[in-house]
Amino acid sequence: MKKIPFSRLHLKNLIQYLRVFTMLKIKNLTVKVLDKTILEDFNLEINRGEIHVLMGQNGAGKSTISKVLLRDLHYEITNGSIILNEKNLLNMNTTEVARESVFLIGQNPVEIKGVSNAEMLRTTLNDQGKKEENILEFNRHLTRLCEKLLIPKEFIHRDINYNMSGGEKKKMELLHMWMLKPNFIILDEIDSGLDVDSLKLVATSIREYYEEYKPSLLIITHQRALLEIVRPEFVHVLNNKKIVQSGGYELASKIFNEGFTGASIIDKSDNVE
Amino acid sequence: MNKIIVEQDVLVLQEEDAVLDIRPNKLDLTVKGRVYCGIQDFTNKELHIQLEENSHLIIEFLISIENSKNKITISNGENAKLDLHYACTYKGENELIVDSILATSHNENRILIRAVEEEGTLIVKATGSIEHDTKDNVYLEDIKALTNYNYSIKVMPDLIVKTDSVMATHNATISPVDTEELFYLESKGLDKTHATSLIKEGFLKGIVENEELKTGEVK
């Protein structure tokens, strides 16, 4: 066998490591909805185990990115590329993206009458070929999660999000997350509709999940309390269809203290169309 | 819940919870007191329901029909209640007729129909007649269908109201599977086929109260 010099082997491993290290790479992305450009020349890179926050004023297009990543076909991609786990995301459908271990918790999770949480989770785990637990162990697992998330255990067999409050819906979504164990989680204003105690519980649960499984996280939020608990490392500001500034947590602190315009991140004139 | 095999064309039920296996093509069902009936098979049948005074019938259909004409007629005694939940998938050419006649007072008839297309057509004719000299009746009719994109269902509602003292409403909605619901389930990792069938199944079971009927675990 040909002997590879140490330095070349080392370099090869390093390149491989760096490639695998990247979870998501969005390059020069342009997105349109009904011929209106929402994102243009949008770039973002997220590595494994990193927590990123996307901030921006209302209507800036933050939620668009979560829908684009889950391949919602209402959003038309007219330029750019998205690489997820070394694969071209633009060639995938929603199911395929989810099976790459991507998980979205949206602002207002949809209600589905007649389909219970347990039924959906069991079918999903089977569909994904994940190890089938027996029904007793599956129910015990769900019950333990309900206790942890302070959810009444009868919610397991209730219809998905049906007649639930905003807080209950978000906790149920977290329960789904803990069951499906994703590697890349997108939280789109998970804090909306949560009271102070629920927000603390939700944020703590997200941090606990992070400590246990080290997923990548993309958080879209305006909430200081959420970020203080989840502790992101990277903060990006979206304005005029692209990321205009990136930094560490201190950038978020500055925005919380002074606002986008006060911190001179966004010009007041930027808001006038 | 027990299963009753119905061989005759007349049946009287009083204070009973049962799944009916109706063998004849026509059945006259008389209800006394509070009665629950589940029905899992109902093809080319005529059912006449006679609600006795002060009775309450909950009757739930969770069925698949193919080239079937079904007719249900309902007559209320005084102060009677009916909750009729008719959930079906349909194939081929089908027709459903539901006729309610409220000729007495203080009745409540709630008729919920849910239909899911599996390549076929369905005509629903639902008529509620609230007669002269009656008062304080409630008549509610709610028909929803999930179809493929050719909208293969025709709903013909008819409310005939001959009195001032009644609350009568009719609602009909026909649509394909909700794309937001589909996106939600797909975003959890379900494939389109499984997600669609879960939504359709849930749509039908959403109006069925009885757990044994929903799961099909009837003795």
XYZ file of C-alpha atoms in Angstrom:
492
model
C 0.000 0.000 0.000
C 1.281 3.459 -0.912
C 2.320 5.366 2.145
C 0.718 8.772 2.403
C 2.942 11.391 4.014
C 1.621 12.487 7.370
C 1.161 16.100 6.336
C -0.990 15.157 3.297
C -3.079 12.739 5.358
C -3.494 15.390 7.981
C -4.626 17.949 5.379
C -7.050 15.449 3.797
C -8.606 14.701 7.191
C -8.811 18.369 7.977
C -10.646 19.107 4.696
C -12.996 16.179 5.328
C -13.553 17.396 8.890
C -14.307 20.926 7.735
C -16.716 19.655 5.083
C -18.623 17.500 7.555
C -18.426 20.299 10.085
C -20.628 22.500 7.875
C -24.326 21.827 8.419
C -25.812 24.517 6.196
C -24.380 26.837 3.569
C -26.624 29.401 1.891
C -24.967 31.352 -0.904
C -26.288 34.361 -2.858
C -29.876 33.314 -2.345
C -32.743 35.193 -3.991
C -36.306 34.306 -2.994
C -39.545 35.588 -4.464
C -43.168 35.262 -3.429
C -45.737 36.219 -6.053
C -43.040 38.086 -8.013
C -42.022 40.142 -4.977
C -38.374 39.695 -3.967
C -38.141 38.887 -0.259
C -34.480 37.866 0.003
C -31.638 38.851 -2.309
C -27.980 37.946 -2.144
C -28.614 36.255 1.197
C -25.646 34.366 2.667
C -25.443 32.278 5.817
C -23.265 29.419 7.026
C -24.027 27.317 10.065
C -21.694 24.650 11.365
C -22.583 21.627 13.446
C -23.400 22.421 17.034
C -23.572 26.179 16.516
C -26.419 28.379 17.727
C -27.292 31.250 15.388
C -29.871 33.980 15.825
C -31.496 35.892 13.007
C -32.874 39.264 14.029
C -34.532 42.023 12.059
C -37.489 44.317 12.023
C -40.999 43.063 11.359
C -41.529 42.157 7.723
C -37.808 41.889 6.990
C -38.214 38.323 5.685
C -36.867 36.336 8.649
C -39.618 33.708 8.533
C -39.088 33.330 4.791
C -35.779 31.617 5.389
C -37.389 28.985 7.631
C -40.010 28.201 4.975
C -37.386 28.128 2.214
C -35.235 25.679 4.153
C -38.227 23.351 4.583
C -38.977 23.656 0.854
C -42.339 25.386 1.076
C -43.083 25.741 -2.617
C -44.915 29.031 -2.146
C -41.399 30.512 -1.983
C -39.653 30.598 -5.340
C -35.879 30.433 -5.383
C -34.614 32.312 -8.415
C -30.892 32.416 -7.647
C -28.262 30.968 -5.349
C -27.594 27.681 -3.641
C -28.328 25.928 -0.359
C -26.152 23.028 0.726
C -27.369 20.966 3.664
C -25.278 18.077 4.959
C -23.232 18.278 1.721
C -26.399 17.802 -0.345
C -28.172 20.233 -2.635
C -31.261 21.240 -0.682
C -32.878 22.656 -3.798
C -33.202 19.104 -5.145
C -35.096 17.957 -2.070
C -38.763 18.093 -1.114
C -40.044 18.899 2.384
C -40.020 15.276 3.549
C -36.470 14.742 2.330
C -35.262 17.857 4.152
C -36.961 16.679 7.368
C -35.294 13.293 6.939
C -31.957 15.084 6.839
C -32.813 15.709 10.496
C -34.094 19.274 10.041
C -36.934 20.323 12.345
C -39.004 23.499 12.247
C -41.087 24.986 15.024
C -43.175 27.676 13.373
C -44.824 30.776 14.827
C -48.289 29.310 14.790
C -48.261 25.532 14.445
C -51.164 24.242 12.393
C -54.087 22.357 13.986
C -54.988 18.981 12.482
C -58.298 17.595 13.666
C -58.557 13.839 13.920
C -54.802 13.150 13.906
C -53.344 12.579 17.364
C -49.827 13.526 18.405
C -49.021 9.903 19.230
C -50.311 8.679 15.859
C -48.277 11.272 13.971
C -45.084 10.581 15.942
C -45.358 6.831 15.636
C -46.015 7.029 11.879
C -43.128 9.485 11.434
C -40.670 7.329 13.376
C -41.724 4.305 11.320
C -41.492 6.273 8.059
C -38.005 7.453 8.956
C -36.939 3.904 9.707
C -35.953 4.895 13.228
C -35.839 2.110 15.771
C -39.362 1.030 16.607
C -40.085 1.117 20.316
C -42.821 -1.157 21.553
C -46.052 0.677 22.244
C -45.620 0.583 26.041
C -42.098 1.987 25.896
C -43.241 4.577 23.337
C -46.052 5.719 25.652
C -43.737 5.740 28.686
C -41.272 7.863 26.744
C -44.017 10.335 25.815
C -45.328 10.410 29.391
C -41.857 11.235 30.760
C -41.543 14.082 28.243
C -44.996 15.404 29.199
C -43.928 15.523 32.848
C -40.717 17.305 31.908
C -42.522 19.891 29.756
C -45.464 20.267 32.187
C -47.953 19.036 29.594
C -51.026 17.017 30.710
C -50.283 13.467 29.561
C -53.695 13.106 27.900
C -52.422 15.626 25.311
C -50.430 12.752 23.784
C -53.642 11.329 22.384
C -55.255 14.649 21.576
C -55.497 15.961 18.024
C -52.402 17.849 16.890
C -52.538 21.370 18.361
C -56.345 21.300 18.223
C -57.988 23.741 20.643
C -54.680 24.323 22.415
C -53.360 27.640 23.673
C -50.263 29.215 22.094
C -48.112 27.978 24.970
C -49.478 24.444 24.821
C -48.823 24.284 21.076
C -45.187 25.321 21.522
C -44.673 22.765 24.291
C -46.184 20.043 22.103
C -43.782 21.022 19.321
C -40.915 20.647 21.780
C -42.257 17.226 22.700
C -42.135 16.301 18.998
C -38.564 17.613 18.875
C -37.436 15.478 21.820
C -39.063 12.404 20.228
C -37.667 12.920 16.711
C -34.185 14.027 17.896
C -33.265 16.364 14.986
C -29.717 17.614 14.328
C -30.725 20.986 12.927
C -33.543 22.954 14.532
C -35.169 26.125 13.237
C -37.188 28.076 15.788
C -39.320 30.745 14.145
C -40.479 33.078 16.920
C -41.120 30.186 19.263
C -41.633 32.830 21.968
C -44.803 34.266 20.398
C -47.868 33.540 22.516
C -45.846 32.447 25.566
C -46.216 33.876 29.061
C -43.126 34.504 31.203
C -43.118 31.071 32.874
C -43.793 29.170 29.657
C -41.057 31.101 27.865
C -38.591 30.142 30.593
C -39.638 26.498 30.426
C -39.431 26.405 26.615
C -36.028 28.125 26.529
C -34.648 25.846 29.250
C -35.871 22.781 27.381
C -34.178 23.975 24.188
C -30.913 24.540 26.069
C -31.173 21.088 27.694
C -31.736 19.519 24.288
C -28.707 21.398 22.989
C -26.533 20.209 25.893
C -27.612 16.607 25.293
C -27.535 16.317 21.484
C -25.458 19.316 20.316
C -27.656 20.153 17.291
C -27.270 23.259 15.136
C -29.868 25.909 15.887
C -31.235 28.798 13.857
C -33.391 30.981 16.083
C -35.592 33.766 14.773
C -36.645 35.937 17.679
C -36.964 39.367 19.249
C -36.919 38.019 22.813
C -34.037 38.776 25.137
C -35.316 36.312 27.764
C -35.157 33.423 25.291
C -31.630 34.238 24.181
C -30.358 34.717 27.734
C -31.222 31.088 28.438
C -30.384 29.490 25.071
C -27.128 31.502 24.800
C -26.424 31.819 21.046
C -22.908 32.374 19.772
C -23.726 34.060 16.468
C -26.151 36.905 15.787
C -27.169 38.168 12.332
C -29.300 41.135 11.378
C -31.512 40.924 8.308
C -32.415 44.119 6.495
C -33.105 45.075 2.902
C -33.369 41.408 1.905
C -29.915 40.385 3.154
C -27.780 40.011 6.274
C -26.293 43.428 6.947
C -24.394 42.702 10.112
C -23.161 39.654 12.012
C -21.486 39.343 15.370
C -21.489 37.628 18.718
C -24.074 37.842 21.477
C -22.966 41.420 22.210
C -24.686 42.442 18.935
C -27.999 41.140 20.253
C -27.422 42.962 23.559
C -26.780 46.186 21.675
C -30.007 45.766 19.698
C -32.011 44.998 22.842
C -30.618 48.097 24.533
C -30.692 50.582 21.676
C -32.970 49.127 18.971
C -31.984 48.493 15.358
C -31.940 52.152 14.397
C -30.536 53.365 17.733
C -27.616 50.978 17.355
C -27.108 52.358 13.807
C -27.517 48.892 12.319
C -30.504 49.918 10.242
C -31.060 53.408 8.856
C -34.468 54.910 9.508
C -34.654 55.559 5.771
C -34.313 51.802 5.160
C -37.836 51.349 6.424
C -39.368 53.657 3.868
C -40.240 51.865 0.628
C -69.522 -2.102 22.940
C -71.513 -5.006 21.566
C -72.372 -5.755 17.992
C -76.001 -6.449 17.054
C -76.627 -8.365 13.856
C -79.903 -7.028 12.455
C -81.724 -9.617 10.355
C -85.280 -8.162 10.464
C -86.436 -4.921 8.860
C -87.713 -3.543 12.173
C -85.614 -2.798 15.249
C -86.441 -1.127 18.552
C -83.568 0.073 20.739
C -83.913 1.401 24.261
C -81.030 2.602 26.457
C -78.497 0.732 24.349
C -74.927 1.229 23.099
C -74.189 -0.990 20.122
C -72.656 -1.391 16.721
C -75.287 -2.415 14.200
C -74.582 -4.876 11.418
C -77.617 -4.167 9.235
C -78.335 -7.052 6.849
C -81.679 -6.074 5.155
C -81.766 -3.273 2.590
C -84.460 -1.419 4.529
C -84.654 -0.899 8.269
C -87.151 0.913 10.501
C -85.320 1.861 13.669
C -87.302 3.074 16.683
C -85.366 4.760 19.473
C -86.447 5.052 23.123
C -84.342 6.769 25.777
C -80.658 7.357 25.123
C -79.186 5.166 22.410
C -75.783 5.023 20.731
C -75.395 3.226 17.398
C -72.182 2.725 15.439
C -72.312 1.575 11.824
C -69.292 0.228 9.915
C -71.021 -1.024 6.765
C -73.879 0.722 4.972
C -74.195 0.154 1.227
C -77.395 0.539 -0.822
C -79.567 0.802 2.282
C -82.567 2.753 3.484
C -82.805 3.582 7.144
C -85.827 5.190 8.716
C -85.257 6.513 12.220
C -88.229 7.151 14.496
C -87.234 9.078 17.599
C -89.723 8.569 20.400
C -90.628 11.401 22.753
C -87.693 12.474 25.011
C -85.275 10.154 23.272
C -81.686 10.896 22.249
C -79.932 9.008 19.468
C -76.269 9.320 18.623
C -75.699 7.443 15.393
C -72.246 7.317 13.838
C -71.301 5.942 10.436
C -67.646 5.274 9.656
C -67.902 3.598 6.287
C -66.467 3.133 2.826
C -68.957 3.193 -0.025
C -68.651 2.231 -3.657
C -71.464 2.672 -6.193
C -73.962 3.040 -3.385
C -77.277 4.830 -2.913
C -78.093 5.365 0.735
C -81.142 7.023 2.200
C -81.767 8.052 5.786
C -85.096 9.528 6.905
C -85.720 10.879 10.375
C -88.961 11.634 12.258
C -88.875 13.188 15.687
C -91.260 12.752 18.566
C -91.583 15.699 20.990
C -88.376 16.826 22.748
C -86.092 14.367 20.964
C -82.425 14.755 20.034
C -80.461 13.345 17.154
C -76.726 13.514 16.563
C -76.047 11.948 13.190
C -72.370 11.690 12.220
C -71.886 10.260 8.743
C -68.215 9.812 7.746
C -67.436 8.037 4.500
C -64.871 7.494 1.808
C -66.394 7.065 -1.621
C -65.490 5.373 -4.892
C -67.557 5.100 -8.052
C -70.947 6.806 -8.322
C -72.736 7.403 -5.038
C -75.735 9.173 -3.611
C -76.750 10.020 -0.073
C -80.198 11.335 0.839
C -80.901 12.579 4.360
C -84.446 13.773 5.108
C -85.393 15.187 8.495
C -88.972 16.020 9.312
C -89.567 18.029 12.458
C -93.339 17.970 12.943
C -93.176 18.325 16.743
C -91.538 20.827 19.095
C -88.383 21.112 21.250
C -86.230 18.899 19.041
C -82.545 19.142 18.222
C -81.199 17.466 15.104
C -77.512 17.843 14.366
C -76.370 16.260 11.125
C -72.664 16.167 10.358
C -71.486 14.650 7.083
C -67.825 14.178 6.176
C -66.823 12.640 2.862
C -63.427 11.833 1.366
C -63.091 11.071 -2.302
C -61.189 8.071 -3.546
C -61.802 8.423 -7.269
C -65.528 8.832 -7.662
C -68.549 11.070 -7.304
C -71.021 11.702 -4.517
C -74.321 13.535 -4.575
C -75.629 14.609 -1.175
C -79.275 15.679 -0.898
C -80.002 16.884 2.599
C -83.436 18.201 3.448
C -84.665 19.603 6.723
C -88.407 20.268 6.979
C -89.608 22.181 10.006
C -93.371 21.999 9.977
C -96.228 24.419 10.881
C -97.227 24.872 14.525
C -93.899 23.671 15.906
C -91.622 25.681 18.198
C -88.130 25.728 19.704
C -86.615 23.301 17.228
C -82.924 23.292 16.372
C -81.775 21.930 13.032
C -78.104 22.006 12.083
C -76.574 20.530 8.989
C -72.817 20.619 8.363
C -71.369 18.951 5.283
C -67.644 18.928 4.543
C -65.827 17.050 1.828
C -62.202 16.484 0.874
C -61.953 15.851 -2.804
C -59.271 15.505 -5.417
C -58.909 18.509 -7.659
C -61.941 17.775 -9.820
C -64.393 18.540 -6.972
C -66.434 15.403 -7.538
C -69.155 16.077 -5.009
C -72.457 17.829 -5.389
C -74.274 19.032 -2.293
C -77.960 19.895 -2.561
C -79.193 21.352 0.711
C -82.812 22.193 1.225
C -84.240 23.858 4.293
C -88.028 24.066 4.350
C -89.087 26.207 7.282
C -92.786 26.729 7.917
C -92.594 28.248 11.395
C -91.007 31.304 13.048
C -89.759 29.490 16.121
C -86.721 27.572 14.882
C -82.965 27.814 14.667
C -81.903 26.223 11.394
C -78.466 26.406 9.769
C -76.732 24.799 6.863
C -73.048 24.721 6.020
C -71.210 23.018 3.169
C -67.465 23.112 2.451
C -65.702 21.307 -0.348
C -61.919 21.461 -0.685
C -58.798 19.446 -1.454
C -56.445 18.410 1.369
C -55.195 21.503 3.197
C -51.692 22.328 1.949
C -50.658 23.809 5.315
C -51.578 20.600 7.116
C -49.720 18.619 4.482
C -46.628 20.841 4.781
C -46.703 20.503 8.574
C -46.737 16.691 8.485
C -44.141 16.513 5.716
C -41.910 18.852 7.708
C -41.982 16.254 10.503
C -40.629 13.666 8.041
C -43.796 11.943 6.835
C -43.943 11.186 3.143
C -46.720 12.753 1.088
C -48.766 9.553 0.803
C -48.736 8.847 4.536
C -49.344 12.493 5.399
C -52.317 12.695 3.025
C -53.899 9.520 4.319
C -53.431 10.630 7.953
C -55.178 13.924 7.171
C -58.034 12.195 5.341
C -58.467 9.617 8.082
C -58.379 12.319 10.728
C -60.912 14.376 8.816
C -63.379 11.485 8.947
C -62.623 10.350 12.494
C -62.811 13.935 13.702
C -66.609 13.699 13.897
C -66.720 10.205 15.402
C -66.982 10.220 19.178
C -66.817 6.514 19.907
C -63.238 5.273 20.370
C -64.097 1.634 19.600
C -65.658 2.618 16.294
C -62.633 4.798 15.478
C -60.162 2.006 16.141
C -62.410 -0.696 14.678
C -62.048 -2.706 17.898
C -65.654 -3.817 18.213
C -66.438 -7.104 19.979
